[in-house]
PDB file of C-alpha atoms in Angstrom:
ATOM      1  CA  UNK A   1     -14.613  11.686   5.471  1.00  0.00           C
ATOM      2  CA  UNK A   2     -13.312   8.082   4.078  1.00  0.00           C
ATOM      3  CA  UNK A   3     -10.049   7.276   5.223  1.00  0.00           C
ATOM      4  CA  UNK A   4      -9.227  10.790   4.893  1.00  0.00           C
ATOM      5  CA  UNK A   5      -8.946  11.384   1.223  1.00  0.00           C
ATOM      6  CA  UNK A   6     -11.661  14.010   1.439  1.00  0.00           C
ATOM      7  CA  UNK A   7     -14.704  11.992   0.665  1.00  0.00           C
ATOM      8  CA  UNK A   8     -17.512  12.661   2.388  1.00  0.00           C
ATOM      9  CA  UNK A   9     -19.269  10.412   4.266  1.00  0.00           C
ATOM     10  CA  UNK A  10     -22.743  11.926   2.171  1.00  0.00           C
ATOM     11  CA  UNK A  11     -22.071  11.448  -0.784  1.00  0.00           C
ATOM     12  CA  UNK A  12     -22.961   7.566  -0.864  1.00  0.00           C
ATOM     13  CA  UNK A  13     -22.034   6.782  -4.630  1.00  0.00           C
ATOM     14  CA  UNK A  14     -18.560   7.767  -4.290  1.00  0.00           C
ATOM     15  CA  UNK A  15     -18.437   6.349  -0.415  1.00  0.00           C
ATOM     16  CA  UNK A  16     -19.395   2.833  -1.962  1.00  0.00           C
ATOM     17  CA  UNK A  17     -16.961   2.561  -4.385  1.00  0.00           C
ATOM     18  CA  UNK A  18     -14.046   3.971  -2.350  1.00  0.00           C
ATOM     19  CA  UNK A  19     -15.440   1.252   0.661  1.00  0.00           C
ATOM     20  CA  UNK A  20     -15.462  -1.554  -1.640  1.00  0.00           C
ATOM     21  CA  UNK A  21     -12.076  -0.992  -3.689  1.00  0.00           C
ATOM     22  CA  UNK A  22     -10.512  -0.700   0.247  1.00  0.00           C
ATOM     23  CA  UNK A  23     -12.150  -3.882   0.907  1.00  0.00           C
ATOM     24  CA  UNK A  24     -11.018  -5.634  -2.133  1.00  0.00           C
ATOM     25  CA  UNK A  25      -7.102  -4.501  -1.485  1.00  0.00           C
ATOM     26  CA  UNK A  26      -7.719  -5.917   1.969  1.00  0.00           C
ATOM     27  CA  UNK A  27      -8.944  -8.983   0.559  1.00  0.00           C
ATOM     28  CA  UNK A  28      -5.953  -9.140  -2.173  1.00  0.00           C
ATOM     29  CA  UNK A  29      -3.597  -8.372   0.743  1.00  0.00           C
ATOM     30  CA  UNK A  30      -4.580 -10.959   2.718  1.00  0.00           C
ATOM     31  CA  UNK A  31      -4.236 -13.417  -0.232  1.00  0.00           C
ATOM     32  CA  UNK A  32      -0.978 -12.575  -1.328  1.00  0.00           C
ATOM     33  CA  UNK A  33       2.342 -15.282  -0.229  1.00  0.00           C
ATOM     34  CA  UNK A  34       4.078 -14.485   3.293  1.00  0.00           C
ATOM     35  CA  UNK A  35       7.024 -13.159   1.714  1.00  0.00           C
ATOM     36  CA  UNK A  36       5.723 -11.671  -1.019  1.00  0.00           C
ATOM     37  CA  UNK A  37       7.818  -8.472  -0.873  1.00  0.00           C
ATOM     38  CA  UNK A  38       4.944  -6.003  -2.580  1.00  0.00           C
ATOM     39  CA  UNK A  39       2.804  -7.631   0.599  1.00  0.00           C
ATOM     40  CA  UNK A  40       4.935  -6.152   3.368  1.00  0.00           C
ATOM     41  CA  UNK A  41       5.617  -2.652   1.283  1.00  0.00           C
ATOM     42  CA  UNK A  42       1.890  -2.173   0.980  1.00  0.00           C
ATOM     43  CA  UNK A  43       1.248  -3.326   4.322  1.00  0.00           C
ATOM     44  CA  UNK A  44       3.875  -0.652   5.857  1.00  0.00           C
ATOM     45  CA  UNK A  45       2.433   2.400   3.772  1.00  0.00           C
ATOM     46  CA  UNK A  46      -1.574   1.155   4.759  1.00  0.00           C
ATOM     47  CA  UNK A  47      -0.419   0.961   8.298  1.00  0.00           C
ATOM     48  CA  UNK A  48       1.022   4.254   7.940  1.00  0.00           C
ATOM     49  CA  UNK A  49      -2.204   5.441   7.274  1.00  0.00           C
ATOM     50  CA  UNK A  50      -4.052   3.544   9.738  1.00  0.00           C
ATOM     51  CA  UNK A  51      -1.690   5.486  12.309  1.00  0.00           C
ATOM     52  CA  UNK A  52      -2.738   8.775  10.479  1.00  0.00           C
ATOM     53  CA  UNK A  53      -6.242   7.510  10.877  1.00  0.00           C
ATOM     54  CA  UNK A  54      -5.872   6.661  14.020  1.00  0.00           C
ATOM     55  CA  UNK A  55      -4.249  10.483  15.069  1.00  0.00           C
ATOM     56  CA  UNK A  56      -7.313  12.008  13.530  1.00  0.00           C
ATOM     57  CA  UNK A  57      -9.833  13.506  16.429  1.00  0.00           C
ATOM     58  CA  UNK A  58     -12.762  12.670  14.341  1.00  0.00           C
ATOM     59  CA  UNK A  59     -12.967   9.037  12.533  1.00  0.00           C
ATOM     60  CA  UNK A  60     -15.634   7.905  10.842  1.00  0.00           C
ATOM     61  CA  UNK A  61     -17.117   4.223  10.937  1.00  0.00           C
ATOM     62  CA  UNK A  62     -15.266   3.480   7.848  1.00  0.00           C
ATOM     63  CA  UNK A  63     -11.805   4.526   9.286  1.00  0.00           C
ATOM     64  CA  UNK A  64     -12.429   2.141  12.332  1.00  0.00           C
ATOM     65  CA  UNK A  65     -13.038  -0.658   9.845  1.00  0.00           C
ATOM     66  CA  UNK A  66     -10.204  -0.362   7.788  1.00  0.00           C
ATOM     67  CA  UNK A  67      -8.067   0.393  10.743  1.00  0.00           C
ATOM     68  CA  UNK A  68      -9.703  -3.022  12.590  1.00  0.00           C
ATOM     69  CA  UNK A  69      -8.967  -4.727   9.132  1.00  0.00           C
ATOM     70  CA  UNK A  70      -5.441  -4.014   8.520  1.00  0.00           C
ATOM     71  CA  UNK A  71      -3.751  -4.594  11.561  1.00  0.00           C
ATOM     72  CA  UNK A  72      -4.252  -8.232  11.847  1.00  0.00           C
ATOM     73  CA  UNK A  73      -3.171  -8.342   8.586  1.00  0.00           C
ATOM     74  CA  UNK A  74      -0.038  -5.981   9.647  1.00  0.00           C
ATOM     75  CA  UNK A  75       1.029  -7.912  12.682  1.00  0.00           C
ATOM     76  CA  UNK A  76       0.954 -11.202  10.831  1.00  0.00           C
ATOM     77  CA  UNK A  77       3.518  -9.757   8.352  1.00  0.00           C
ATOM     78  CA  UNK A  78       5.536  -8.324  11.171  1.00  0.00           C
ATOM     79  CA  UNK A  79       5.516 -11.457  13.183  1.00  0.00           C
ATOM     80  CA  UNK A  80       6.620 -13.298   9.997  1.00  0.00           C
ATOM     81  CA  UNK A  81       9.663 -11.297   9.499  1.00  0.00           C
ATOM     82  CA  UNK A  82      10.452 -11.697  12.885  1.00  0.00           C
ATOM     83  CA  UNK A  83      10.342 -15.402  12.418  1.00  0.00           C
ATOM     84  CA  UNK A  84      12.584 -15.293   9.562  1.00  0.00           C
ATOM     85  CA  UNK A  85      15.531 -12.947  11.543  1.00  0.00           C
ATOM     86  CA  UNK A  86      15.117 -15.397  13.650  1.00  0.00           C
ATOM     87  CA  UNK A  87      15.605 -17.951  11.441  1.00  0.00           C
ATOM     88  CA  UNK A  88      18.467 -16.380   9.730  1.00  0.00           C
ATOM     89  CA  UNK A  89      20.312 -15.564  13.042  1.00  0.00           C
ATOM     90  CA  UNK A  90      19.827 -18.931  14.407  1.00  0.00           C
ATOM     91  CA  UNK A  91      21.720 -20.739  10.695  1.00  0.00           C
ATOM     92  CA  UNK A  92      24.252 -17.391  10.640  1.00  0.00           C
ATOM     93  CA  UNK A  93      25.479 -18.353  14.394  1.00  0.00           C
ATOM     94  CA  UNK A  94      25.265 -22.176  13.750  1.00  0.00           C
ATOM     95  CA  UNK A  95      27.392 -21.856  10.420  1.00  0.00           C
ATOM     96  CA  UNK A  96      29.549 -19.445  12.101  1.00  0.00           C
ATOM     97  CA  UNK A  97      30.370 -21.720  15.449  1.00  0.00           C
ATOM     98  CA  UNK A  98      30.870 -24.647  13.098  1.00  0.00           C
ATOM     99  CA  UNK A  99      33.780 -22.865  11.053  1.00  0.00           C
ATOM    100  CA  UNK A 100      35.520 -21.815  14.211  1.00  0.00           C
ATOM    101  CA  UNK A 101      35.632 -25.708  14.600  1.00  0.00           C
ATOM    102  CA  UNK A 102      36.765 -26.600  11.734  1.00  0.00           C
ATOM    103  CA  UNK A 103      39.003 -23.924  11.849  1.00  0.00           C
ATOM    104  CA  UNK A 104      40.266 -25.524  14.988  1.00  0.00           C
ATOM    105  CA  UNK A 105      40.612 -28.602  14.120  1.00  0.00           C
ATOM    106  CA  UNK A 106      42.095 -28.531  10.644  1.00  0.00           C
ATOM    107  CA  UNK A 107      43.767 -25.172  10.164  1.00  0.00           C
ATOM    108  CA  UNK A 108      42.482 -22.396   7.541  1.00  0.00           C
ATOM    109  CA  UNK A 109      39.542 -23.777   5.537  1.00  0.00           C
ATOM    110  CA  UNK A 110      39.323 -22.789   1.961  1.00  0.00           C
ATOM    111  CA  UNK A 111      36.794 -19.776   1.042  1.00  0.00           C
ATOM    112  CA  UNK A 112      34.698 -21.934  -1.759  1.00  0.00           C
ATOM    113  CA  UNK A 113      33.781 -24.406   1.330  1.00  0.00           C
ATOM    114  CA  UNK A 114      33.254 -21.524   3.877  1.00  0.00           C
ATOM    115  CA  UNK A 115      31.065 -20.496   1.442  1.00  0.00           C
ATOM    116  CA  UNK A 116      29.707 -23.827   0.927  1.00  0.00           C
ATOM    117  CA  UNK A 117      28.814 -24.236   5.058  1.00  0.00           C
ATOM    118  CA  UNK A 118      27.783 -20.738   5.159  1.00  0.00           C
ATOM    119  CA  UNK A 119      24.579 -20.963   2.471  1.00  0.00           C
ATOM    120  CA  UNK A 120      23.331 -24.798   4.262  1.00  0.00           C
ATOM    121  CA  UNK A 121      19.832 -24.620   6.036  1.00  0.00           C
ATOM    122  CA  UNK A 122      19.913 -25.201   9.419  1.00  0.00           C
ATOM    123  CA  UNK A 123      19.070 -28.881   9.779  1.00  0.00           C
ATOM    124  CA  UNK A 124      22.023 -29.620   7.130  1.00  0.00           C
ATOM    125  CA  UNK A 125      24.490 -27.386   9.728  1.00  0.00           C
ATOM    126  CA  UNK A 126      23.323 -29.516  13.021  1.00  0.00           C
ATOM    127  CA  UNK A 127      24.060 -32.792  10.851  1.00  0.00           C
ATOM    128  CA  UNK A 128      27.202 -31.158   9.811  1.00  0.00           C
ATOM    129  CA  UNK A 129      27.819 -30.687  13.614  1.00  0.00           C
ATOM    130  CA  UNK A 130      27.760 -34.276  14.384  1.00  0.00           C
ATOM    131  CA  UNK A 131      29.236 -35.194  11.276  1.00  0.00           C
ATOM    132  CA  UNK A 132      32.879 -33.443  11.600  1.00  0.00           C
ATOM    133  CA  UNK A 133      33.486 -35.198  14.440  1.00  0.00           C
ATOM    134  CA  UNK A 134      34.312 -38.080  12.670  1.00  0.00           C
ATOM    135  CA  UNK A 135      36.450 -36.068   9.679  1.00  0.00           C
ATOM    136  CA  UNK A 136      39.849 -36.306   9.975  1.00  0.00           C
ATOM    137  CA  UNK A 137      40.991 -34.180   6.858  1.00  0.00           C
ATOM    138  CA  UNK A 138      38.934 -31.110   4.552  1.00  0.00           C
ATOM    139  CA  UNK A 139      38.291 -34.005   1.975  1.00  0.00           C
ATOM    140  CA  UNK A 140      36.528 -35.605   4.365  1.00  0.00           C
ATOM    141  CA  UNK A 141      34.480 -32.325   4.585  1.00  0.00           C
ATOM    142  CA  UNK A 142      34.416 -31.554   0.866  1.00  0.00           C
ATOM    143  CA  UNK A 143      33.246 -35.115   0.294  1.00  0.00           C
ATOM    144  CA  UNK A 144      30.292 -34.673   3.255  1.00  0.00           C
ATOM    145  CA  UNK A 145      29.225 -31.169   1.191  1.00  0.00           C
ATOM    146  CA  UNK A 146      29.441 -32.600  -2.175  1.00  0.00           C
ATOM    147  CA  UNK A 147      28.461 -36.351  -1.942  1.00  0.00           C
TER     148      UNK A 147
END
């Protein structure tokens, strides 16, 4: 049986198309962006079925293909959104230490710059870091966001 959707391993012309259509999602898969969203969606539902696949007693050659083709494709997309929590949690806490500064130093900052300081990349927040040390009022902080 192919993948389990009841085709049977002897009946050829129906194996080959159903073989090469899973080959050419694979392939399409595997070309689509990073963070293409419809890439991660498909990959989760295919690598539910691989782990159906994988329960099944008997597999057939084709199963242990596609199963050996998808999950390198899986674990790439899982290690990419790991890299970008990681990414997001690393500017979230930078932003979030560098208000509590400001706060500090100059008393409640207005919402339209928290705002501002919250949505800068990371490598704009660590310049921002070395740059408030020489602000002495919010204009001086307004005029470093909006230059």
């Amino acid at each position: 049986m192919l993948l389990g959707l009841g085709v049977s391993s002897q009946y050829s012309p129906i194996r080959k198309i159903v073989e090469e259509e899973q080959e050419r999602a694979i392939d399409e898969l595997a070309r689509l962006l990073p963070n293409n969203p419809l890439k991660s969606a498909s990959l989760n539902l295919l690598s539910n079925l691989s782990k159906n696949l994988e329960a099944l007693s008997k597999k057939t050659q084709e199963d242990r293909e596609f199963i050996m083709r998808l999950a390198p494709l899986y674990q790439q997309d899982r290690e990419q959104a790991i890299q970008e929590g990681v990414q997001q949690g690393r500017q979230q806490g930078e932003a979030y230490l560098l208000l509590r500064q400001l706060q500090r130093r100059f008393g409640e900052i207005p919402q339209n710059l928290q705002e501002n300081i919250r949505n800068l990349p990371v490598e704009r927040l660590e310049d921002l870091g070395l740059a408030l040390l020489d602000f002495n009022t919010l204009t001086d902080l307004d005029n470093w966001l909006h230059p």
